[in-house]
C-alpha cells in the first residue's frame, strides 16, 4: 500500500519568512496530493491540492510542487503570519472513479514567531 | 462545500463499556466513508473504509470485532467501540466526499471529530 513520509516534524519560522514542508510517497500510481491544515482539537481543512498531471499550483501565499519522477511533493508558504501556526499534513491517494482513502504523512507542526 | 457532521463531539466512559459514534453527510450522499483515529500529536491513521450496504474494509491491525462499523444509509455511518479500554482513548474522525459532484478529484471533507476518553 501507499506510504507517505513527511518532514520536518516541527518547523519554526519568523513572521514574514517562508516555510517549506516536504513529502515523499511510495506508490507511483497515486495521482492526487492534498495538503491539510489542522488546528488543535479541530478537523483537518484542505488548503491546496495537486494532481499528478500538474507540476506546480499556487494559491496566494501557498504553493505546492510535485515531482512525479522522484515521487515527492512540497508545500511552500510565503510571507508567513502567526495564524499560519498549525499542524500541516500531506496526503496521497489514487483517485479514479472509485473511492480510495487518503494516506497521510505524520504531520509538521509549524510555529510562526511574531 | 459539503458538510460532514459527527456526534457526539466528546464522550467519557468507563472501561468495558461500548461507545457509538455517528458520522453524517449533511448535504450529499456518501456510498463510502472513512474512519480515522488520531492520537495526541500524531497523524490521522486510517482504521477502516465504510461501504453503504456492505461490510467495512478494515486496515491491518484494526480489530473488526472491536470497532464495529455500520453504514446503513447513504448519509450515515456509525463506529461502535466495543468494550472500550483506556488505550482506545483517542480522537476519532470520519471523512467522506461527494462522489456525485465535482469528479474524482473533488475535496474529501472531514467531520469535526469525536474525542473519546476511557477511564
PDB file of N, CA and C in Angstrom, chain A residues 6 31-32 36 38 40-46 49-53 87 89-90 93-107 109, chain B residues 3-5 31-34 36 38 41-46 49 59 91 93 95-97 99 102-113 115:
ATOM      1  N   UNK A   6       6.896  12.464   5.709  1.00  0.00           N
ATOM      2  CA  UNK A   6       6.816  13.925   5.759  1.00  0.00           C
ATOM      3  C   UNK A   6       7.894  14.460   6.687  1.00  0.00           C
ATOM      4  N   UNK A  31      -2.229   9.664  -7.665  1.00  0.00           N
ATOM      5  CA  UNK A  31      -2.360  10.769  -8.606  1.00  0.00           C
ATOM      6  C   UNK A  31      -3.000  12.011  -8.008  1.00  0.00           C
ATOM      7  N   UNK A  32      -3.190  11.997  -6.706  1.00  0.00           N
ATOM      8  CA  UNK A  32      -3.843  13.141  -6.057  1.00  0.00           C
ATOM      9  C   UNK A  32      -3.157  13.407  -4.725  1.00  0.00           C
ATOM     10  N   UNK A  36      -3.448  19.394   4.112  1.00  0.00           N
ATOM     11  CA  UNK A  36      -4.439  19.799   5.089  1.00  0.00           C
ATOM     12  C   UNK A  36      -3.783  20.560   6.232  1.00  0.00           C
ATOM     13  N   UNK A  38      -4.443  21.557  10.226  1.00  0.00           N
ATOM     14  CA  UNK A  38      -5.262  21.177  11.373  1.00  0.00           C
ATOM     15  C   UNK A  38      -4.858  21.997  12.585  1.00  0.00           C
ATOM     16  N   UNK A  40      -5.470  22.857  16.677  1.00  0.00           N
ATOM     17  CA  UNK A  40      -5.618  21.990  17.845  1.00  0.00           C
ATOM     18  C   UNK A  40      -7.071  21.665  18.131  1.00  0.00           C
ATOM     19  N   UNK A  41      -7.379  20.388  18.180  1.00  0.00           N
ATOM     20  CA  UNK A  41      -8.723  19.936  18.526  1.00  0.00           C
ATOM     21  C   UNK A  41      -9.758  20.094  17.435  1.00  0.00           C
ATOM     22  N   UNK A  42      -9.313  20.480  16.245  1.00  0.00           N
ATOM     23  CA  UNK A  42     -10.272  20.703  15.163  1.00  0.00           C
ATOM     24  C   UNK A  42     -10.051  19.730  14.003  1.00  0.00           C
ATOM     25  N   UNK A  43     -10.967  19.782  13.068  1.00  0.00           N
ATOM     26  CA  UNK A  43     -10.857  18.895  11.918  1.00  0.00           C
ATOM     27  C   UNK A  43      -9.820  19.407  10.939  1.00  0.00           C
ATOM     28  N   UNK A  44      -9.237  18.508  10.149  1.00  0.00           N
ATOM     29  CA  UNK A  44      -8.325  18.959   9.080  1.00  0.00           C
ATOM     30  C   UNK A  44      -9.091  19.735   8.018  1.00  0.00           C
ATOM     31  N   UNK A  45      -8.461  20.777   7.522  1.00  0.00           N
ATOM     32  CA  UNK A  45      -9.061  21.603   6.477  1.00  0.00           C
ATOM     33  C   UNK A  45      -8.142  21.601   5.270  1.00  0.00           C
ATOM     34  N   UNK A  46      -8.714  21.347   4.096  1.00  0.00           N
ATOM     35  CA  UNK A  46      -7.930  21.356   2.862  1.00  0.00           C
ATOM     36  C   UNK A  46      -7.447  22.773   2.555  1.00  0.00           C
ATOM     37  N   UNK A  49      -4.389  21.439  -3.162  1.00  0.00           N
ATOM     38  CA  UNK A  49      -4.139  20.084  -3.646  1.00  0.00           C
ATOM     39  C   UNK A  49      -3.556  20.143  -5.050  1.00  0.00           C
ATOM     40  N   UNK A  50      -2.985  19.037  -5.479  1.00  0.00           N
ATOM     41  CA  UNK A  50      -2.393  18.984  -6.809  1.00  0.00           C
ATOM     42  C   UNK A  50      -2.598  17.594  -7.392  1.00  0.00           C
ATOM     43  N   UNK A  51      -2.833  17.573  -8.685  1.00  0.00           N
ATOM     44  CA  UNK A  51      -2.993  16.315  -9.382  1.00  0.00           C
ATOM     45  C   UNK A  51      -1.691  15.941 -10.071  1.00  0.00           C
ATOM     46  N   UNK A  52      -1.587  14.680 -10.449  1.00  0.00           N
ATOM     47  CA  UNK A  52      -0.303  14.196 -10.966  1.00  0.00           C
ATOM     48  C   UNK A  52       0.033  14.741 -12.346  1.00  0.00           C
ATOM     49  N   UNK A  53      -0.938  15.333 -13.033  1.00  0.00           N
ATOM     50  CA  UNK A  53      -0.642  15.872 -14.362  1.00  0.00           C
ATOM     51  C   UNK A  53      -0.195  17.334 -14.315  1.00  0.00           C
ATOM     52  N   UNK A  87      -0.739  22.440  12.552  1.00  0.00           N
ATOM     53  CA  UNK A  87      -0.106  21.210  12.068  1.00  0.00           C
ATOM     54  C   UNK A  87      -0.553  21.003  10.619  1.00  0.00           C
ATOM     55  N   UNK A  89      -0.570  18.500   7.259  1.00  0.00           N
ATOM     56  CA  UNK A  89      -0.444  17.118   6.816  1.00  0.00           C
ATOM     57  C   UNK A  89      -0.470  17.059   5.296  1.00  0.00           C
ATOM     58  N   UNK A  90       0.450  16.296   4.733  1.00  0.00           N
ATOM     59  CA  UNK A  90       0.348  15.964   3.317  1.00  0.00           C
ATOM     60  C   UNK A  90      -0.344  14.611   3.210  1.00  0.00           C
ATOM     61  N   UNK A  93      -3.220   9.803  -2.640  1.00  0.00           N
ATOM     62  CA  UNK A  93      -4.331   8.894  -2.935  1.00  0.00           C
ATOM     63  C   UNK A  93      -4.362   8.601  -4.423  1.00  0.00           C
ATOM     64  N   UNK A  94      -4.955   7.472  -4.762  1.00  0.00           N
ATOM     65  CA  UNK A  94      -5.234   7.164  -6.160  1.00  0.00           C
ATOM     66  C   UNK A  94      -6.693   7.497  -6.406  1.00  0.00           C
ATOM     67  N   UNK A  95      -6.934   8.516  -7.192  1.00  0.00           N
ATOM     68  CA  UNK A  95      -8.293   8.919  -7.486  1.00  0.00           C
ATOM     69  C   UNK A  95      -8.702   8.433  -8.875  1.00  0.00           C
ATOM     70  N   UNK A  96      -9.673   7.550  -8.875  1.00  0.00           N
ATOM     71  CA  UNK A  96     -10.234   7.078 -10.133  1.00  0.00           C
ATOM     72  C   UNK A  96     -11.737   7.246 -10.003  1.00  0.00           C
ATOM     73  N   UNK A  97     -12.492   6.437 -10.635  1.00  0.00           N
ATOM     74  CA  UNK A  97     -13.938   6.515 -10.484  1.00  0.00           C
ATOM     75  C   UNK A  97     -14.376   5.923  -9.159  1.00  0.00           C
ATOM     76  N   UNK A  98     -13.507   5.206  -8.503  1.00  0.00           N
ATOM     77  CA  UNK A  98     -13.827   4.628  -7.213  1.00  0.00           C
ATOM     78  C   UNK A  98     -13.583   5.605  -6.089  1.00  0.00           C
ATOM     79  N   UNK A  99     -13.457   5.117  -4.895  1.00  0.00           N
ATOM     80  CA  UNK A  99     -13.288   5.991  -3.741  1.00  0.00           C
ATOM     81  C   UNK A  99     -12.227   5.403  -2.827  1.00  0.00           C
ATOM     82  N   UNK A 100     -11.010   5.855  -2.989  1.00  0.00           N
ATOM     83  CA  UNK A 100      -9.917   5.341  -2.185  1.00  0.00           C
ATOM     84  C   UNK A 100      -9.555   6.338  -1.098  1.00  0.00           C
ATOM     85  N   UNK A 101      -9.070   5.848   0.032  1.00  0.00           N
ATOM     86  CA  UNK A 101      -8.790   6.744   1.151  1.00  0.00           C
ATOM     87  C   UNK A 101      -7.506   7.534   0.952  1.00  0.00           C
ATOM     88  N   UNK A 102      -7.399   8.612   1.703  1.00  0.00           N
ATOM     89  CA  UNK A 102      -6.167   9.382   1.761  1.00  0.00           C
ATOM     90  C   UNK A 102      -5.221   8.709   2.748  1.00  0.00           C
ATOM     91  N   UNK A 103      -3.954   8.655   2.382  1.00  0.00           N
ATOM     92  CA  UNK A 103      -2.916   8.180   3.295  1.00  0.00           C
ATOM     93  C   UNK A 103      -2.101   9.410   3.689  1.00  0.00           C
ATOM     94  N   UNK A 104      -1.994   9.641   4.976  1.00  0.00           N
ATOM     95  CA  UNK A 104      -1.390  10.870   5.479  1.00  0.00           C
ATOM     96  C   UNK A 104       0.067  10.695   5.898  1.00  0.00           C
ATOM     97  N   UNK A 105       0.816  11.777   5.751  1.00  0.00           N
ATOM     98  CA  UNK A 105       2.124  11.854   6.379  1.00  0.00           C
ATOM     99  C   UNK A 105       1.949  12.083   7.868  1.00  0.00           C
ATOM    100  N   UNK A 106       3.038  12.111   8.609  1.00  0.00           N
ATOM    101  CA  UNK A 106       2.977  12.215  10.070  1.00  0.00           C
ATOM    102  C   UNK A 106       2.729  13.629  10.567  1.00  0.00           C
ATOM    103  N   UNK A 107       2.789  14.585   9.681  1.00  0.00           N
ATOM    104  CA  UNK A 107       2.467  15.953  10.069  1.00  0.00           C
ATOM    105  C   UNK A 107       3.683  16.793  10.400  1.00  0.00           C
ATOM    106  N   UNK A 109       4.470  20.360  12.579  1.00  0.00           N
ATOM    107  CA  UNK A 109       3.963  21.412  13.456  1.00  0.00           C
ATOM    108  C   UNK A 109       4.703  22.703  13.130  1.00  0.00           C
TER     109      UNK A 109
ATOM    110  N   UNK B   3     -20.743  19.123   3.801  1.00  0.00           N
ATOM    111  CA  UNK B   3     -20.637  19.140   5.255  1.00  0.00           C
ATOM    112  C   UNK B   3     -20.744  17.732   5.803  1.00  0.00           C
ATOM    113  N   UNK B   4     -19.816  17.407   6.694  1.00  0.00           N
ATOM    114  CA  UNK B   4     -19.827  16.127   7.399  1.00  0.00           C
ATOM    115  C   UNK B   4     -19.921  16.424   8.895  1.00  0.00           C
ATOM    116  N   UNK B   5     -20.865  15.792   9.544  1.00  0.00           N
ATOM    117  CA  UNK B   5     -21.025  16.018  10.978  1.00  0.00           C
ATOM    118  C   UNK B   5     -20.757  14.733  11.745  1.00  0.00           C
ATOM    119  N   UNK B  31     -21.553   6.910  -0.555  1.00  0.00           N
ATOM    120  CA  UNK B  31     -21.556   5.456  -0.547  1.00  0.00           C
ATOM    121  C   UNK B  31     -20.361   4.924   0.235  1.00  0.00           C
ATOM    122  N   UNK B  32     -19.359   5.752   0.378  1.00  0.00           N
ATOM    123  CA  UNK B  32     -18.161   5.365   1.119  1.00  0.00           C
ATOM    124  C   UNK B  32     -17.798   6.448   2.120  1.00  0.00           C
ATOM    125  N   UNK B  33     -17.488   6.033   3.323  1.00  0.00           N
ATOM    126  CA  UNK B  33     -16.964   6.945   4.331  1.00  0.00           C
ATOM    127  C   UNK B  33     -15.725   6.301   4.947  1.00  0.00           C
ATOM    128  N   UNK B  34     -14.859   7.126   5.439  1.00  0.00           N
ATOM    129  CA  UNK B  34     -13.615   6.630   6.027  1.00  0.00           C
ATOM    130  C   UNK B  34     -13.547   6.998   7.502  1.00  0.00           C
ATOM    131  N   UNK B  36     -10.959   7.494  10.658  1.00  0.00           N
ATOM    132  CA  UNK B  36      -9.569   7.683  11.050  1.00  0.00           C
ATOM    133  C   UNK B  36      -9.495   7.799  12.569  1.00  0.00           C
ATOM    134  N   UNK B  38      -6.817   9.449  15.576  1.00  0.00           N
ATOM    135  CA  UNK B  38      -5.672  10.333  15.756  1.00  0.00           C
ATOM    136  C   UNK B  38      -5.318  10.415  17.227  1.00  0.00           C
ATOM    137  N   UNK B  41      -0.822  14.475  19.138  1.00  0.00           N
ATOM    138  CA  UNK B  41       0.393  14.880  18.428  1.00  0.00           C
ATOM    139  C   UNK B  41       0.832  13.847  17.388  1.00  0.00           C
ATOM    140  N   UNK B  42      -0.133  13.096  16.877  1.00  0.00           N
ATOM    141  CA  UNK B  42       0.192  12.139  15.830  1.00  0.00           C
ATOM    142  C   UNK B  42      -0.675  12.371  14.599  1.00  0.00           C
ATOM    143  N   UNK B  43      -0.442  11.576  13.590  1.00  0.00           N
ATOM    144  CA  UNK B  43      -1.147  11.752  12.329  1.00  0.00           C
ATOM    145  C   UNK B  43      -2.491  11.041  12.346  1.00  0.00           C
ATOM    146  N   UNK B  44      -3.234  11.238  11.277  1.00  0.00           N
ATOM    147  CA  UNK B  44      -4.504  10.541  11.098  1.00  0.00           C
ATOM    148  C   UNK B  44      -4.206   9.159  10.524  1.00  0.00           C
ATOM    149  N   UNK B  45      -4.620   8.135  11.250  1.00  0.00           N
ATOM    150  CA  UNK B  45      -4.393   6.770  10.809  1.00  0.00           C
ATOM    151  C   UNK B  45      -5.719   6.171  10.358  1.00  0.00           C
ATOM    152  N   UNK B  46      -5.758   5.688   9.128  1.00  0.00           N
ATOM    153  CA  UNK B  46      -6.971   5.090   8.604  1.00  0.00           C
ATOM    154  C   UNK B  46      -7.276   3.804   9.354  1.00  0.00           C
ATOM    155  N   UNK B  49     -12.618   1.514   5.936  1.00  0.00           N
ATOM    156  CA  UNK B  49     -13.447   2.116   4.895  1.00  0.00           C
ATOM    157  C   UNK B  49     -14.843   1.552   5.054  1.00  0.00           C
ATOM    158  N   UNK B  59      -8.301  -1.799   8.044  1.00  0.00           N
ATOM    159  CA  UNK B  59      -6.860  -1.752   7.823  1.00  0.00           C
ATOM    160  C   UNK B  59      -6.179  -2.803   8.703  1.00  0.00           C
ATOM    161  N   UNK B  91      -8.872  10.535  19.314  1.00  0.00           N
ATOM    162  CA  UNK B  91      -9.724  11.427  18.533  1.00  0.00           C
ATOM    163  C   UNK B  91     -10.132  10.644  17.288  1.00  0.00           C
ATOM    164  N   UNK B  93     -12.138  10.508  13.767  1.00  0.00           N
ATOM    165  CA  UNK B  93     -12.627  11.428  12.735  1.00  0.00           C
ATOM    166  C   UNK B  93     -13.124  10.636  11.528  1.00  0.00           C
ATOM    167  N   UNK B  95     -14.669  10.785   7.467  1.00  0.00           N
ATOM    168  CA  UNK B  95     -14.417  11.582   6.268  1.00  0.00           C
ATOM    169  C   UNK B  95     -15.201  11.028   5.092  1.00  0.00           C
ATOM    170  N   UNK B  96     -15.592  11.917   4.192  1.00  0.00           N
ATOM    171  CA  UNK B  96     -16.305  11.476   3.000  1.00  0.00           C
ATOM    172  C   UNK B  96     -16.202  12.548   1.927  1.00  0.00           C
ATOM    173  N   UNK B  97     -16.447  12.163   0.700  1.00  0.00           N
ATOM    174  CA  UNK B  97     -16.536  13.151  -0.372  1.00  0.00           C
ATOM    175  C   UNK B  97     -17.753  12.851  -1.218  1.00  0.00           C
ATOM    176  N   UNK B  99     -19.187  11.875  -4.200  1.00  0.00           N
ATOM    177  CA  UNK B  99     -18.775  11.246  -5.452  1.00  0.00           C
ATOM    178  C   UNK B  99     -19.647  11.666  -6.621  1.00  0.00           C
ATOM    179  N   UNK B 102     -18.388  17.005  -8.917  1.00  0.00           N
ATOM    180  CA  UNK B 102     -17.031  17.529  -8.960  1.00  0.00           C
ATOM    181  C   UNK B 102     -15.986  16.586  -9.530  1.00  0.00           C
ATOM    182  N   UNK B 103     -16.351  15.369  -9.860  1.00  0.00           N
ATOM    183  CA  UNK B 103     -15.389  14.466 -10.463  1.00  0.00           C
ATOM    184  C   UNK B 103     -14.517  13.774  -9.439  1.00  0.00           C
ATOM    185  N   UNK B 104     -13.560  12.967  -9.892  1.00  0.00           N
ATOM    186  CA  UNK B 104     -12.761  12.147  -8.974  1.00  0.00           C
ATOM    187  C   UNK B 104     -11.766  12.926  -8.133  1.00  0.00           C
ATOM    188  N   UNK B 105     -11.507  14.183  -8.449  1.00  0.00           N
ATOM    189  CA  UNK B 105     -10.515  14.943  -7.701  1.00  0.00           C
ATOM    190  C   UNK B 105     -11.137  15.949  -6.745  1.00  0.00           C
ATOM    191  N   UNK B 106     -12.397  15.768  -6.431  1.00  0.00           N
ATOM    192  CA  UNK B 106     -13.015  16.730  -5.535  1.00  0.00           C
ATOM    193  C   UNK B 106     -12.575  16.505  -4.088  1.00  0.00           C
ATOM    194  N   UNK B 107     -12.899  17.495  -3.276  1.00  0.00           N
ATOM    195  CA  UNK B 107     -12.379  17.534  -1.915  1.00  0.00           C
ATOM    196  C   UNK B 107     -12.956  16.450  -1.019  1.00  0.00           C
ATOM    197  N   UNK B 108     -12.118  15.906  -0.176  1.00  0.00           N
ATOM    198  CA  UNK B 108     -12.574  14.982   0.860  1.00  0.00           C
ATOM    199  C   UNK B 108     -12.750  15.784   2.142  1.00  0.00           C
ATOM    200  N   UNK B 109     -13.952  15.755   2.675  1.00  0.00           N
ATOM    201  CA  UNK B 109     -14.281  16.543   3.857  1.00  0.00           C
ATOM    202  C   UNK B 109     -14.219  15.685   5.117  1.00  0.00           C
ATOM    203  N   UNK B 110     -13.862  16.343   6.196  1.00  0.00           N
ATOM    204  CA  UNK B 110     -13.749  15.664   7.471  1.00  0.00           C
ATOM    205  C   UNK B 110     -14.826  16.126   8.443  1.00  0.00           C
ATOM    206  N   UNK B 111     -15.272  15.204   9.272  1.00  0.00           N
ATOM    207  CA  UNK B 111     -16.147  15.576  10.361  1.00  0.00           C
ATOM    208  C   UNK B 111     -15.348  16.300  11.428  1.00  0.00           C
ATOM    209  N   UNK B 112     -16.022  16.877  12.421  1.00  0.00           N
ATOM    210  CA  UNK B 112     -15.336  17.630  13.468  1.00  0.00           C
ATOM    211  C   UNK B 112     -14.604  16.757  14.464  1.00  0.00           C
ATOM    212  N   UNK B 113     -14.813  15.454  14.395  1.00  0.00           N
ATOM    213  CA  UNK B 113     -14.111  14.552  15.298  1.00  0.00           C
ATOM    214  C   UNK B 113     -14.869  14.278  16.583  1.00  0.00           C
ATOM    215  N   UNK B 115     -13.878  13.097  20.503  1.00  0.00           N
ATOM    216  CA  UNK B 115     -12.810  12.796  21.445  1.00  0.00           C
ATOM    217  C   UNK B 115     -13.314  11.792  22.467  1.00  0.00           C
TER     218      UNK B 115
END
